[in-house]
Coordinates of C-alpha atoms in Angstrom, one line a residue:
M1 CA -22.0 -8.2 -22.8
L2 CA -23.2 -4.4 -22.6
S3 CA -26.3 -3.5 -24.6
H4 CA -25.6 0.2 -24.8
I5 CA -22.0 1.7 -24.8
S6 CA -20.8 5.2 -25.6
A7 CA -17.1 5.8 -26.4
S8 CA -14.7 8.4 -25.0
L9 CA -11.5 9.3 -26.1
S10 CA -8.7 10.1 -23.6
H11 CA -4.8 10.4 -24.3
T12 CA -2.7 8.3 -21.9
S13 CA 0.5 9.8 -20.6
S14 CA 3.6 8.1 -19.0
S15 CA 4.6 9.1 -15.4
T16 CA 7.4 8.4 -13.3
T17 CA 6.8 6.0 -10.7
A18 CA 8.5 7.3 -7.4
F19 CA 9.7 4.6 -5.1
F20 CA 12.8 4.8 -3.2
L21 CA 14.6 5.7 -0.1
S22 CA 16.2 5.5 3.1
S23 CA 16.7 3.6 6.0
T24 CA 18.5 4.1 9.5
A25 CA 18.2 0.6 10.2
K26 CA 21.3 -0.8 12.0
F27 CA 22.6 -3.0 9.2
L28 CA 20.5 -1.5 8.0
R29 CA -15.5 13.1 -24.0
P30 CA -15.7 14.1 -27.3
R31 CA -18.0 11.4 -29.1
F32 CA -16.5 9.6 -32.0
S33 CA -16.8 6.8 -34.4
L34 CA -14.3 3.7 -34.9
C35 CA -15.0 3.3 -38.7
P36 CA -17.2 5.4 -41.3
N37 CA -20.3 3.6 -41.0
S38 CA -20.3 3.7 -37.0
P39 CA -22.0 6.4 -35.1
F40 CA -18.8 6.9 -33.3
Q41 CA -16.8 9.5 -35.4
F42 CA -13.4 10.8 -34.3
P43 CA -10.1 11.9 -35.7
I44 CA -7.2 9.3 -35.2
H45 CA -4.0 10.7 -33.9
K46 CA -0.8 9.2 -34.1
K47 CA -0.6 8.9 -30.1
R48 CA -1.5 6.2 -27.7
H49 CA -5.1 6.1 -27.1
R50 CA -7.6 4.6 -24.4
F51 CA -11.1 4.0 -25.6
V52 CA -13.6 4.0 -22.7
F53 CA -17.0 2.4 -22.9
S54 CA -19.5 3.3 -20.6
Q55 CA -23.1 2.3 -19.6
S56 CA -25.3 4.7 -21.5
T57 CA -29.4 5.3 -22.0
A58 CA -28.5 7.8 -24.6
A59 CA -31.2 7.5 -27.5
S60 CA -28.7 8.1 -30.3
M61 CA -26.8 5.0 -29.6
D62 CA -27.0 1.7 -31.5
S63 CA -28.5 -0.5 -29.3
A64 CA -27.0 -3.7 -30.9
A65 CA -23.6 -2.3 -30.6
T66 CA -21.2 -4.3 -28.6
V67 CA -18.1 -4.5 -27.2
D68 CA -16.7 -6.7 -29.7
S69 CA -18.1 -4.8 -32.6
V70 CA -16.2 -1.7 -31.3
A71 CA -13.1 -3.7 -30.8
D72 CA -13.6 -5.1 -34.4
D73 CA -13.8 -1.4 -35.7
L74 CA -10.3 -0.5 -34.0
K75 CA -8.9 -3.5 -35.8
K76 CA -10.1 -2.3 -39.0
Q77 CA -8.3 0.8 -38.9
N78 CA -4.9 -0.9 -37.6
L79 CA -4.6 1.1 -34.5
E80 CA -1.5 0.7 -32.5
G81 CA -1.3 0.9 -28.7
V82 CA -5.1 0.7 -28.4
E83 CA -6.4 0.0 -25.0
I84 CA -9.9 -0.8 -24.5
K85 CA -11.3 0.0 -21.2
L86 CA -14.8 -0.5 -19.7
K87 CA -16.9 1.4 -17.5
L88 CA -19.5 -1.1 -15.7
N89 CA -22.2 -0.4 -13.0
L90 CA -21.9 -2.4 -10.0
E91 CA -24.5 -5.1 -11.3
E92 CA -22.2 -5.7 -14.3
L93 CA -18.9 -6.4 -12.3
N94 CA -17.5 -9.7 -13.1
W95 CA -17.3 -11.7 -10.0
D96 CA -15.0 -14.7 -9.6
N97 CA -15.0 -15.9 -6.2
S98 CA -12.0 -18.1 -6.6
F99 CA -10.7 -18.3 -2.7
V100 CA -14.1 -20.1 -1.7
R101 CA -14.2 -21.9 -4.9
E102 CA -10.9 -23.5 -4.5
L103 CA -10.2 -23.6 -0.9
P104 CA -11.6 -25.5 2.0
G105 CA -14.3 -23.6 3.9
D106 CA -15.8 -23.6 7.3
P107 CA -19.4 -25.8 7.3
R108 CA -20.8 -23.5 9.6
S109 CA -21.8 -19.9 8.5
D110 CA -22.7 -18.4 11.9
S111 CA -20.8 -15.4 13.6
I112 CA -20.4 -17.1 16.9
P113 CA -16.8 -16.6 18.0
R114 CA -15.1 -20.3 17.9
E115 CA -12.1 -21.8 16.8
V116 CA -12.6 -23.0 13.2
L117 CA -10.7 -25.6 12.1
H118 CA -9.5 -27.5 8.5
A119 CA -10.7 -24.3 6.7
C120 CA -9.4 -21.2 5.2
Y121 CA -12.5 -19.2 5.5
T122 CA -16.1 -18.9 7.0
K123 CA -18.9 -17.6 4.7
V124 CA -20.6 -14.8 6.8
L125 CA -22.8 -11.8 5.8
P126 CA -22.0 -8.1 7.0
S127 CA -24.2 -7.4 9.8
V128 CA -23.3 -3.9 10.7
P129 CA -26.3 -1.7 11.8
V130 CA -27.0 1.3 9.7
N131 CA -29.2 4.2 9.8
N132 CA -29.0 6.5 6.9
P133 CA -25.3 5.9 5.7
Q134 CA -23.5 8.6 4.0
L135 CA -20.5 8.5 1.2
V136 CA -17.4 10.6 3.0
A137 CA -14.8 10.2 0.1
L138 CA -14.3 7.9 -2.8
S139 CA -11.3 6.9 -4.9
E140 CA -11.9 7.6 -8.6
S141 CA -8.4 5.7 -9.5
V142 CA -9.7 2.6 -7.7
A143 CA -13.1 2.6 -9.4
E144 CA -11.2 2.6 -12.8
L145 CA -9.1 -0.6 -11.7
L146 CA -12.4 -2.3 -11.2
E147 CA -13.5 -0.5 -14.5
L148 CA -16.5 0.9 -12.1
D149 CA -18.0 3.8 -13.7
P150 CA -17.8 7.0 -11.6
R151 CA -21.2 7.7 -12.0
E152 CA -22.1 4.6 -9.8
F153 CA -21.0 6.7 -6.4
E154 CA -23.7 9.0 -7.1
R155 CA -26.4 6.1 -6.7
P156 CA -28.7 6.6 -3.6
D157 CA -28.3 2.8 -2.8
F158 CA -24.5 3.1 -2.9
P159 CA -23.5 3.9 0.8
L160 CA -26.0 1.2 1.4
I161 CA -24.3 -1.4 -0.4
F162 CA -20.8 -0.4 0.9
S163 CA -22.1 -0.5 4.3
G164 CA -22.7 -4.1 3.9
A165 CA -26.5 -3.5 4.4
S166 CA -27.5 -4.2 0.8
P167 CA -26.0 -7.0 -0.8
L168 CA -23.9 -6.8 -4.1
V169 CA -25.0 -8.8 -6.9
G170 CA -22.8 -11.8 -7.6
A171 CA -20.8 -11.5 -4.2
I172 CA -20.2 -14.6 -1.9
P173 CA -18.8 -12.6 1.5
Y174 CA -16.5 -14.7 3.8
A175 CA -14.1 -13.8 6.6
Q176 CA -10.4 -15.5 6.1
N177 CA -9.0 -17.6 8.9
Y178 CA -5.4 -16.9 9.9
G179 CA -2.8 -16.9 12.7
G180 CA 0.1 -15.2 13.6
H181 CA 2.9 -13.5 15.9
Q182 CA 2.0 -10.6 17.4
F183 CA 4.9 -8.4 19.3
G184 CA 7.0 -11.6 18.8
M185 CA 4.6 -14.2 20.5
W186 CA 2.5 -16.6 18.6
A187 CA -0.9 -15.8 19.0
G188 CA -2.8 -18.9 17.7
Q189 CA -6.1 -18.1 15.6
L190 CA -6.7 -14.3 14.8
G191 CA -8.5 -14.1 11.4
D192 CA -10.8 -11.4 9.8
G193 CA -12.6 -10.3 13.3
R194 CA -14.0 -7.1 11.5
A195 CA -13.2 -7.4 7.9
I196 CA -15.6 -9.1 5.5
T197 CA -14.3 -10.0 1.8
L198 CA -17.3 -9.5 -0.8
G199 CA -15.3 -11.6 -3.2
E200 CA -12.9 -10.9 -5.9
I201 CA -13.6 -9.1 -9.4
L202 CA -11.9 -9.9 -12.5
N203 CA -11.7 -7.0 -14.8
S204 CA -11.0 -6.9 -18.6
K205 CA -7.6 -7.6 -18.6
S206 CA -8.0 -10.4 -16.2
Q207 CA -6.9 -8.5 -13.1
R208 CA -8.1 -10.0 -9.5
W209 CA -9.3 -7.3 -7.2
E210 CA -10.7 -8.3 -4.1
L211 CA -13.2 -6.2 -1.9
Q212 CA -13.6 -6.0 1.4
L213 CA -15.5 -4.1 3.9
K214 CA -13.5 -3.4 7.2
G215 CA -15.9 -2.9 10.0
A216 CA -18.7 -4.8 8.5
G217 CA -19.8 -6.8 11.8
K218 CA -18.8 -10.0 13.6
T219 CA -17.4 -12.9 12.4
P220 CA -16.3 -16.3 14.3
Y221 CA -12.6 -14.4 14.3
S222 CA -13.9 -11.5 16.4
R223 CA -13.3 -13.2 19.5
F224 CA -14.5 -10.6 22.4
A225 CA -14.8 -7.5 19.6
D226 CA -17.8 -6.2 18.2
G227 CA -16.4 -6.3 14.6
L228 CA -17.1 -2.7 14.0
A229 CA -15.0 0.3 13.0
V230 CA -15.1 4.2 14.0
L231 CA -14.8 7.1 11.3
R232 CA -11.2 8.2 13.2
S233 CA -9.5 4.8 12.2
S234 CA -11.5 4.5 8.9
I235 CA -10.3 7.9 7.5
R236 CA -6.7 7.1 8.6
E237 CA -7.2 3.7 6.8
F238 CA -8.7 5.4 3.7
L239 CA -6.5 8.0 3.4
C240 CA -3.1 6.4 4.1
S241 CA -4.1 3.6 1.5
E242 CA -4.3 6.1 -1.2
A243 CA -1.4 8.4 0.1
M244 CA 1.1 5.3 -0.1
H245 CA 0.0 4.4 -3.7
G246 CA 0.6 8.1 -4.6
L247 CA 3.9 7.7 -3.0
G248 CA 4.6 4.6 -5.2
I249 CA 4.7 2.1 -2.3
P250 CA 2.9 -1.2 -2.8
T251 CA -0.2 -1.1 -1.0
T252 CA -3.8 -2.0 -0.4
R253 CA -6.2 0.3 -1.6
A254 CA -9.5 2.0 -0.6
L255 CA -12.3 2.4 -3.1
C256 CA -14.7 4.0 -0.6
L257 CA -15.5 5.3 2.8
V258 CA -19.0 5.6 4.2
T259 CA -20.7 6.4 7.7
T260 CA -23.1 3.8 9.2
G261 CA -25.2 6.5 10.9
K262 CA -24.6 4.3 14.2
D263 CA -22.4 5.1 17.1
V264 CA -19.6 2.7 18.2
M265 CA -18.2 2.7 21.9
R266 CA -14.3 2.7 22.1
D267 CA -12.0 3.1 24.6
M268 CA -9.3 4.9 22.6
F269 CA -6.6 4.7 25.3
Y270 CA -7.6 1.8 27.2
D271 CA -7.9 4.0 30.3
G272 CA -11.3 2.8 31.3
N273 CA -13.0 5.7 29.8
P274 CA -14.9 4.5 26.6
K275 CA -16.8 6.8 24.5
D276 CA -19.1 6.9 21.7
E277 CA -18.0 7.7 18.1
P278 CA -19.3 7.6 14.6
G279 CA -19.2 4.1 13.0
A280 CA -17.7 3.8 9.6
I281 CA -16.7 1.3 6.9
V282 CA -13.7 1.3 4.5
C283 CA -13.8 -0.7 1.2
R284 CA -10.4 -2.1 0.7
V285 CA -9.1 -3.3 -2.4
A286 CA -6.3 -5.6 -3.2
Q287 CA -5.0 -8.2 -5.2
S288 CA -5.3 -10.5 -2.4
F289 CA -5.3 -10.2 1.7
L290 CA -3.4 -13.6 2.1
R291 CA -1.1 -13.0 4.6
F292 CA 2.2 -14.9 6.4
G293 CA -0.2 -15.5 9.1
S294 CA -2.7 -17.7 6.6
Y295 CA 0.2 -20.2 6.4
Q296 CA 1.5 -20.2 9.8
L297 CA -2.1 -21.0 11.3
H298 CA -2.5 -24.2 9.2
A299 CA 1.0 -25.1 9.6
S300 CA 0.8 -24.9 13.5
R301 CA -2.2 -27.4 13.8
G302 CA -0.3 -30.4 12.5
K303 CA -0.1 -32.9 9.7
K304 CA -3.8 -33.1 9.1
D305 CA -3.5 -29.5 8.0
F306 CA -0.3 -29.6 5.9
E307 CA -2.2 -30.2 2.7
I308 CA -4.0 -26.8 3.6
V309 CA -0.9 -25.3 3.6
R310 CA 0.1 -26.7 0.2
A311 CA -3.2 -25.8 -1.1
L312 CA -2.8 -22.2 -0.3
A313 CA 0.6 -22.0 -1.5
D314 CA -0.8 -23.3 -4.7
Y315 CA -3.7 -20.7 -4.8
A316 CA -1.4 -17.7 -4.4
I317 CA 1.2 -19.2 -7.2
R318 CA -1.7 -20.2 -9.7
H319 CA -3.6 -16.7 -9.3
H320 CA -0.8 -14.2 -8.2
F321 CA 2.9 -15.7 -9.1
P322 CA 1.9 -17.7 -12.3
H323 CA 5.1 -17.2 -13.5
L324 CA 6.2 -19.7 -11.0
E325 CA 4.0 -22.4 -12.2
N326 CA 5.9 -23.8 -15.2
M327 CA 9.7 -22.7 -14.8
T328 CA 12.4 -24.8 -16.5
R329 CA 16.1 -25.1 -15.5
S330 CA 16.7 -22.9 -19.0
E331 CA 15.9 -20.0 -17.2
S332 CA 18.8 -20.7 -14.5
I333 CA 16.9 -19.7 -11.6
S334 CA 19.7 -20.6 -9.4
S335 CA 22.1 -19.0 -6.7
N336 CA 24.7 -19.9 -4.4
T337 CA 23.6 -20.2 -0.8
G338 CA 26.7 -18.3 0.5
E339 CA 27.6 -21.2 2.6
E340 CA 31.2 -22.8 2.8
D341 CA 30.3 -25.9 0.2
N342 CA 29.3 -23.4 -2.3
S343 CA 25.9 -25.4 -2.9
A344 CA 23.0 -24.1 -4.7
V345 CA 19.4 -23.5 -4.4
D346 CA 18.0 -24.7 -7.7
L347 CA 14.4 -22.7 -7.8
T348 CA 13.4 -24.3 -10.9
S349 CA 13.3 -27.8 -9.2
N350 CA 10.8 -26.8 -6.3
K351 CA 8.2 -23.6 -7.1
Y352 CA 7.3 -23.3 -3.3
A353 CA 11.2 -22.1 -3.0
A354 CA 11.2 -19.6 -5.7
W355 CA 7.8 -18.4 -4.4
A356 CA 9.5 -18.0 -1.0
A357 CA 12.3 -16.2 -2.3
E358 CA 10.1 -13.9 -4.4
V359 CA 8.0 -13.3 -1.1
A360 CA 10.9 -12.1 0.6
E361 CA 12.0 -10.0 -1.9
R362 CA 8.7 -8.2 -2.4
T363 CA 8.8 -7.7 1.4
A364 CA 12.4 -6.4 1.2
S365 CA 11.2 -3.5 -1.5
M366 CA 8.2 -2.7 0.4
I367 CA 9.9 -2.0 3.5
A368 CA 12.8 -0.3 1.6
R369 CA 10.5 2.3 0.4
W370 CA 8.9 2.6 3.8
Q371 CA 12.3 3.5 4.9
D372 CA 12.5 6.1 1.9
V373 CA 9.2 8.2 3.1
G374 CA 9.8 8.1 6.8
F375 CA 6.9 5.6 7.3
T376 CA 6.5 3.6 10.4
H377 CA 4.0 0.7 10.1
G378 CA 3.7 0.3 13.9
V379 CA 2.2 -3.0 13.9
M380 CA 4.5 -5.5 12.0
N381 CA 2.8 -8.7 13.3
T382 CA 3.2 -11.5 11.1
D383 CA -0.7 -11.4 10.5
N384 CA 0.0 -8.1 9.1
M385 CA 2.2 -8.9 6.5
S386 CA 1.1 -9.6 2.7
V387 CA 2.4 -12.5 0.7
L388 CA 2.3 -9.9 -2.2
G389 CA 4.6 -7.4 -0.5
L390 CA 1.7 -5.0 0.0
T391 CA 1.6 -2.8 2.9
I392 CA -1.5 -3.9 4.8
D393 CA -3.7 -3.0 7.9
Y394 CA -3.2 0.7 8.8
G395 CA -3.6 1.1 12.2
P396 CA -1.4 3.2 14.3
F397 CA 0.9 4.1 11.5
G398 CA 3.0 7.3 11.3
F399 CA 5.3 9.3 9.3
L400 CA 8.4 10.7 10.8
D401 CA 8.6 14.5 11.7
S402 CA 12.0 15.3 13.5
F403 CA 14.2 12.4 12.6
D404 CA 14.0 10.1 15.2
P405 CA 14.8 6.3 14.3
S406 CA 13.3 4.9 17.3
Y407 CA 10.1 6.5 16.5
T408 CA 7.0 4.4 16.9
P409 CA 3.4 5.7 16.5
N410 CA 2.0 2.6 18.5
T411 CA 1.4 3.2 22.3
T412 CA 1.2 -0.5 22.7
D413 CA 5.1 -0.8 21.4
L414 CA 6.3 1.6 23.7
P415 CA 8.2 -0.8 26.2
G416 CA 10.3 -2.3 23.8
R417 CA 9.8 -0.4 20.7
R418 CA 9.6 -3.6 18.7
Y419 CA 8.4 -2.0 15.7
C420 CA 10.0 1.3 15.7
F421 CA 11.3 3.0 12.3
A422 CA 14.7 1.8 12.8
N423 CA 13.9 -1.8 13.5
Q424 CA 11.5 -2.4 10.5
P425 CA 14.0 -3.9 8.1
D426 CA 15.0 -6.2 11.3
V427 CA 11.5 -7.1 12.0
G428 CA 10.5 -7.9 8.3
L429 CA 13.5 -10.3 7.8
W430 CA 12.3 -12.0 11.5
N431 CA 8.7 -12.1 9.8
I432 CA 9.9 -13.9 6.7
A433 CA 11.8 -16.4 9.0
Q434 CA 8.5 -17.0 10.4
F435 CA 6.7 -17.6 7.2
T436 CA 9.5 -19.8 5.6
S437 CA 9.3 -22.1 8.8
A438 CA 5.7 -22.5 8.4
L439 CA 6.1 -23.7 4.7
S440 CA 9.3 -25.9 5.8
T441 CA 7.0 -27.5 8.9
A442 CA 4.5 -28.3 6.1
E443 CA 7.3 -29.9 4.2
L444 CA 7.1 -27.3 1.2
L445 CA 10.8 -26.0 1.8
S446 CA 14.0 -27.5 2.7
D447 CA 16.1 -25.9 5.6
K448 CA 18.3 -24.8 2.9
E449 CA 15.6 -23.4 0.8
A450 CA 14.2 -21.5 3.6
D451 CA 17.7 -19.7 4.4
Y452 CA 18.1 -18.8 0.8
A453 CA 14.8 -16.9 1.1
M454 CA 16.1 -14.8 4.0
E455 CA 19.4 -14.3 2.3
R456 CA 17.7 -12.9 -0.6
Y457 CA 15.6 -10.8 1.6
G458 CA 18.7 -9.3 3.0
N459 CA 20.1 -8.8 -0.4
K460 CA 17.2 -7.3 -1.9
F461 CA 16.7 -4.9 1.0
M462 CA 20.5 -3.5 0.7
D463 CA 20.3 -3.4 -3.0
D464 CA 17.3 -1.1 -2.8
Y465 CA 18.4 0.8 0.2
Q466 CA 21.5 1.8 -1.3
D467 CA 19.6 2.8 -4.9
I468 CA 16.8 4.7 -2.8
M469 CA 19.5 6.8 -0.9
T470 CA 21.8 7.6 -3.9
R471 CA 18.7 8.8 -5.8
K472 CA 17.4 10.8 -2.6
L473 CA 20.7 12.6 -2.7
G474 CA 21.1 13.0 -6.4
L475 CA 24.5 11.1 -6.3
A476 CA 26.0 9.2 -9.0
K477 CA 26.8 6.3 -6.8
Y478 CA 26.4 5.2 -3.2
N479 CA 28.5 6.8 -0.6
K480 CA 28.3 4.8 2.7
K481 CA 30.2 7.3 4.6
L482 CA 28.5 10.8 3.4
I483 CA 25.0 9.2 4.0
G484 CA 26.2 7.7 7.3
E485 CA 27.1 11.2 8.3
L486 CA 23.9 12.6 7.2
L487 CA 21.9 10.7 9.1
K488 CA 23.7 11.3 12.3
N489 CA 23.2 15.0 11.6
M490 CA 19.6 14.7 11.2
V491 CA 19.2 12.9 14.4
S492 CA 21.4 15.2 16.3
D493 CA 19.1 18.3 15.5
K494 CA 15.7 16.5 15.0
V495 CA 15.6 17.7 11.4
D496 CA 12.2 17.0 9.9
Y497 CA 12.9 14.2 7.6
T498 CA 10.6 15.0 4.8
N499 CA 11.0 18.5 4.4
F500 CA 14.8 18.0 4.8
F501 CA 15.4 16.2 1.7
R502 CA 12.8 18.0 -0.5
S503 CA 15.2 21.4 0.3
L504 CA 18.3 19.3 -0.3
S505 CA 17.6 19.7 -4.0
N506 CA 18.5 23.4 -3.5
I507 CA 22.0 22.9 -3.0
K508 CA 24.1 24.2 -5.9
A509 CA 27.1 21.6 -7.0
D510 CA 29.5 24.7 -6.8
P511 CA 32.6 24.1 -4.5
A512 CA 33.1 27.9 -4.7
I513 CA 30.1 29.0 -2.8
P514 CA 31.6 31.1 0.2
E515 CA 31.3 28.9 3.6
D516 CA 28.9 31.3 5.5
Q517 CA 26.5 30.8 2.5
L518 CA 26.7 27.1 2.4
L519 CA 23.5 26.4 4.6
I520 CA 21.3 29.1 3.2
P521 CA 19.2 26.8 0.9
L522 CA 18.6 24.5 4.1
K523 CA 17.8 27.4 6.5
D524 CA 14.0 26.4 6.6
V525 CA 14.8 23.0 7.8
L526 CA 17.8 23.5 10.0
L527 CA 16.2 25.5 12.8
D528 CA 17.8 26.4 16.1
I529 CA 21.1 25.1 15.7
G530 CA 24.1 26.6 17.6
M531 CA 27.7 27.2 16.3
E532 CA 29.0 23.6 16.8
R533 CA 26.1 22.1 15.0
R534 CA 26.5 24.8 12.5
E535 CA 30.2 23.4 11.9
A536 CA 29.1 20.1 11.6
W537 CA 26.3 20.8 8.6
T538 CA 28.9 23.0 7.0
S539 CA 31.7 20.3 6.8
W540 CA 28.9 17.7 5.6
I541 CA 27.6 20.3 2.9
K542 CA 31.5 20.6 1.8
S543 CA 31.5 16.9 1.3
Y544 CA 28.4 16.7 -0.5
I545 CA 29.0 19.6 -3.0
Q546 CA 32.1 17.7 -3.8
E547 CA 30.2 14.6 -4.4
L548 CA 27.8 16.5 -6.6
S549 CA 30.5 18.3 -8.6
I550 CA 31.6 15.1 -9.9
T551 CA 28.5 13.9 -11.5
G552 CA 28.4 16.3 -14.4
V553 CA 24.9 16.8 -13.8
L554 CA 23.3 20.2 -14.2
D555 CA 21.9 21.9 -11.0
E556 CA 18.3 22.4 -12.4
E557 CA 18.3 18.6 -13.6
R558 CA 19.3 17.3 -10.8
K559 CA 16.8 19.4 -8.7
V560 CA 13.9 17.9 -10.9
S561 CA 15.1 14.4 -10.5
M562 CA 15.5 14.7 -6.7
N563 CA 12.3 16.3 -6.4
S564 CA 10.7 13.2 -8.3
V565 CA 11.8 10.8 -5.2
N566 CA 11.6 13.0 -2.4
P567 CA 7.8 13.9 -1.5
K568 CA 6.9 17.3 -0.9
Y569 CA 3.6 15.9 1.2
I570 CA 3.2 13.1 3.3
L571 CA 0.1 12.3 5.3
R572 CA 1.4 13.4 8.7
N573 CA -0.9 12.6 11.6
Y574 CA -2.1 16.2 12.4
L575 CA -3.2 16.4 8.9
C576 CA -5.5 12.9 9.6
Q577 CA -6.5 14.4 12.6
N578 CA -8.0 17.9 11.2
A579 CA -9.8 15.7 8.7
I580 CA -11.3 13.5 11.6
D581 CA -12.2 16.5 13.8
A582 CA -14.4 18.1 10.6
A583 CA -15.8 14.8 9.6
E584 CA -17.0 14.1 13.1
Q585 CA -19.0 17.3 12.7
G586 CA -20.2 16.1 9.4
D587 CA -17.9 18.2 7.2
F588 CA -16.1 15.8 4.9
G589 CA -14.5 18.4 2.8
E590 CA -11.0 18.2 4.3
V591 CA -11.1 14.5 3.9
R592 CA -11.7 14.7 0.2
Q593 CA -9.1 17.8 0.2
L594 CA -6.4 15.6 1.8
L595 CA -7.0 12.8 -0.5
K596 CA -6.6 15.1 -3.5
V597 CA -3.2 16.5 -2.3
M598 CA -1.9 12.9 -1.1
Q599 CA -2.4 11.8 -4.9
C600 CA 0.1 13.9 -6.2
P601 CA 2.8 13.9 -3.1
F602 CA 5.9 14.9 -5.6
D603 CA 4.1 18.0 -7.0
E604 CA 4.4 21.5 -5.8
Q605 CA 0.7 22.1 -5.9
P606 CA 0.3 25.9 -5.7
G607 CA -2.0 27.1 -2.9
M608 CA -1.4 23.7 -0.7
E609 CA 1.5 24.7 1.0
K610 CA 0.1 24.3 4.4
Y611 CA -0.1 20.5 3.9
A612 CA 3.6 20.6 3.9
R613 CA 3.9 22.5 7.4
L614 CA 5.7 21.2 10.5
P615 CA 3.2 19.8 12.9
P616 CA 1.7 22.5 15.4
A617 CA 2.3 22.2 19.2
W618 CA -1.1 20.1 19.7
A619 CA -0.1 17.6 17.4
H620 CA 2.4 16.1 20.0
R621 CA -0.6 14.8 22.1
P622 CA -1.4 11.0 22.6
G623 CA -4.2 10.3 20.1
V624 CA -2.7 12.3 17.4
C625 CA 1.1 11.4 17.2
M626 CA 0.6 7.9 18.9
L627 CA -2.2 5.6 18.9
S628 CA -3.0 2.3 20.5
C629 CA -4.0 -0.8 18.4
S630 CA -7.7 -0.2 19.0
S631 CA -10.0 0.9 16.3

């Protein structure tokens, strides 16, 4: 309980969560009082309020005041829609550490690389060397999730704590043990080779948030690596975690980024020319970092470890899918399998089948949203797939510039382009097949239930894809032919993916527009096209206008709607590189500015237009547009 609290009032506003979009897959503080006799006096408005209680040493505060007493005051005034929100210092965070409490662990706690058997984790302390670490950037919205007072970022010891050099009170650090398929091949044990989880925090809403330091030093899963990370990759991870959240895409988050003050040697291109780079650490935040590979590893090790698979499944359901614990037949959670015998899978009879189906649907929805904004993950190995349907592990990612369905940002992926943009929906299904296979091997699913989960993936992806594309184009209903022709045209002319869809909202739904004026609204995105291509685009625009004219939606109303789902700003690789170049010289301003822009990607943001520009010529060199899997 807090001994000193102050209260500040802010109005909450509803905001539209934008999520959608397209795939080219082959099949795709005034102080106040809460009651007359309290030291917190303020006017009550008939609106939703948020009450924020923060640690304070103000002499005027009643030292006996508690969160409970303030909450009682609220109840006395019979306020509706009141949300109590805490602001805590680091020492007041509520650690739970359920992962290490409820699951089997490694009896050893050393960091010697080795095979770790019959264990879900190894307790290990951060070991990264530091020398005057510095805070590069922070996310106040993530601090809000943790109910962490933003003033804590100003503490002199904050960089030391989040570099791992100084322990957090209540944390029990560990590295998770998991395996996975890498580029389609089973790789066996992998695990957290440079990520160390500090533990889990429960906020006042009982939301569970896991804090993890990436680049914090060696673990038993580091194999031949050093367990460290460099500023270059850490900036990309930090920014993309928050940019994806701004786009409305399920993702792990990032609380802060600090430099270690020590250099790390890296061979970026694997060409035998390593060099020293500044070291850094990102504090990643997610409800859980459980992956498909967490289940695959133990299922691959034989019957002795099948109970670990079950324990991990029970853990995930108990803490992250609690609605599946006590299903009843009255909920009618069943469906035909699509097979000729019309047999059905009753999900109420097996919570693991219901869970697998939900994991499949969350994954499908996430990937549909990737396709929406032209995001290419680059390394869709099963150890990089979250069971919560979160985008996880930002390595050689990239957003489409000129529209190329075969684009991959990963130099390691170049020979087969397994993980290129167009293949992501297919790879997602393949990964679900490996996940359900692990559950079947561990005797948690029948073959029919595993097949059903994959069927649910396909249905959910196509449902979301069609809804996304319909909204992107401002249509009344999905038009497969119109959208197919559009994507073909975009490929032919290498149209910038993001800017094109943003510009499309400028089209007027007026069939009487003269033919020679039809392409004017798209003049900034249809560059250097010849007469034949001009005719192709004119033909498509005519069909598009015809489709728009039957919706009955006013042009300005449709423009607002389309712009709410088609971002103006995406985290292009060259923007990351600009921020990296400045940060490596000690200037963190561009990282912070880029974070600010990417937090509101659908807004016009006057004065920030340069962040929506096409990549310059230098941005197409290796190391900018494409990267390897190295850190």
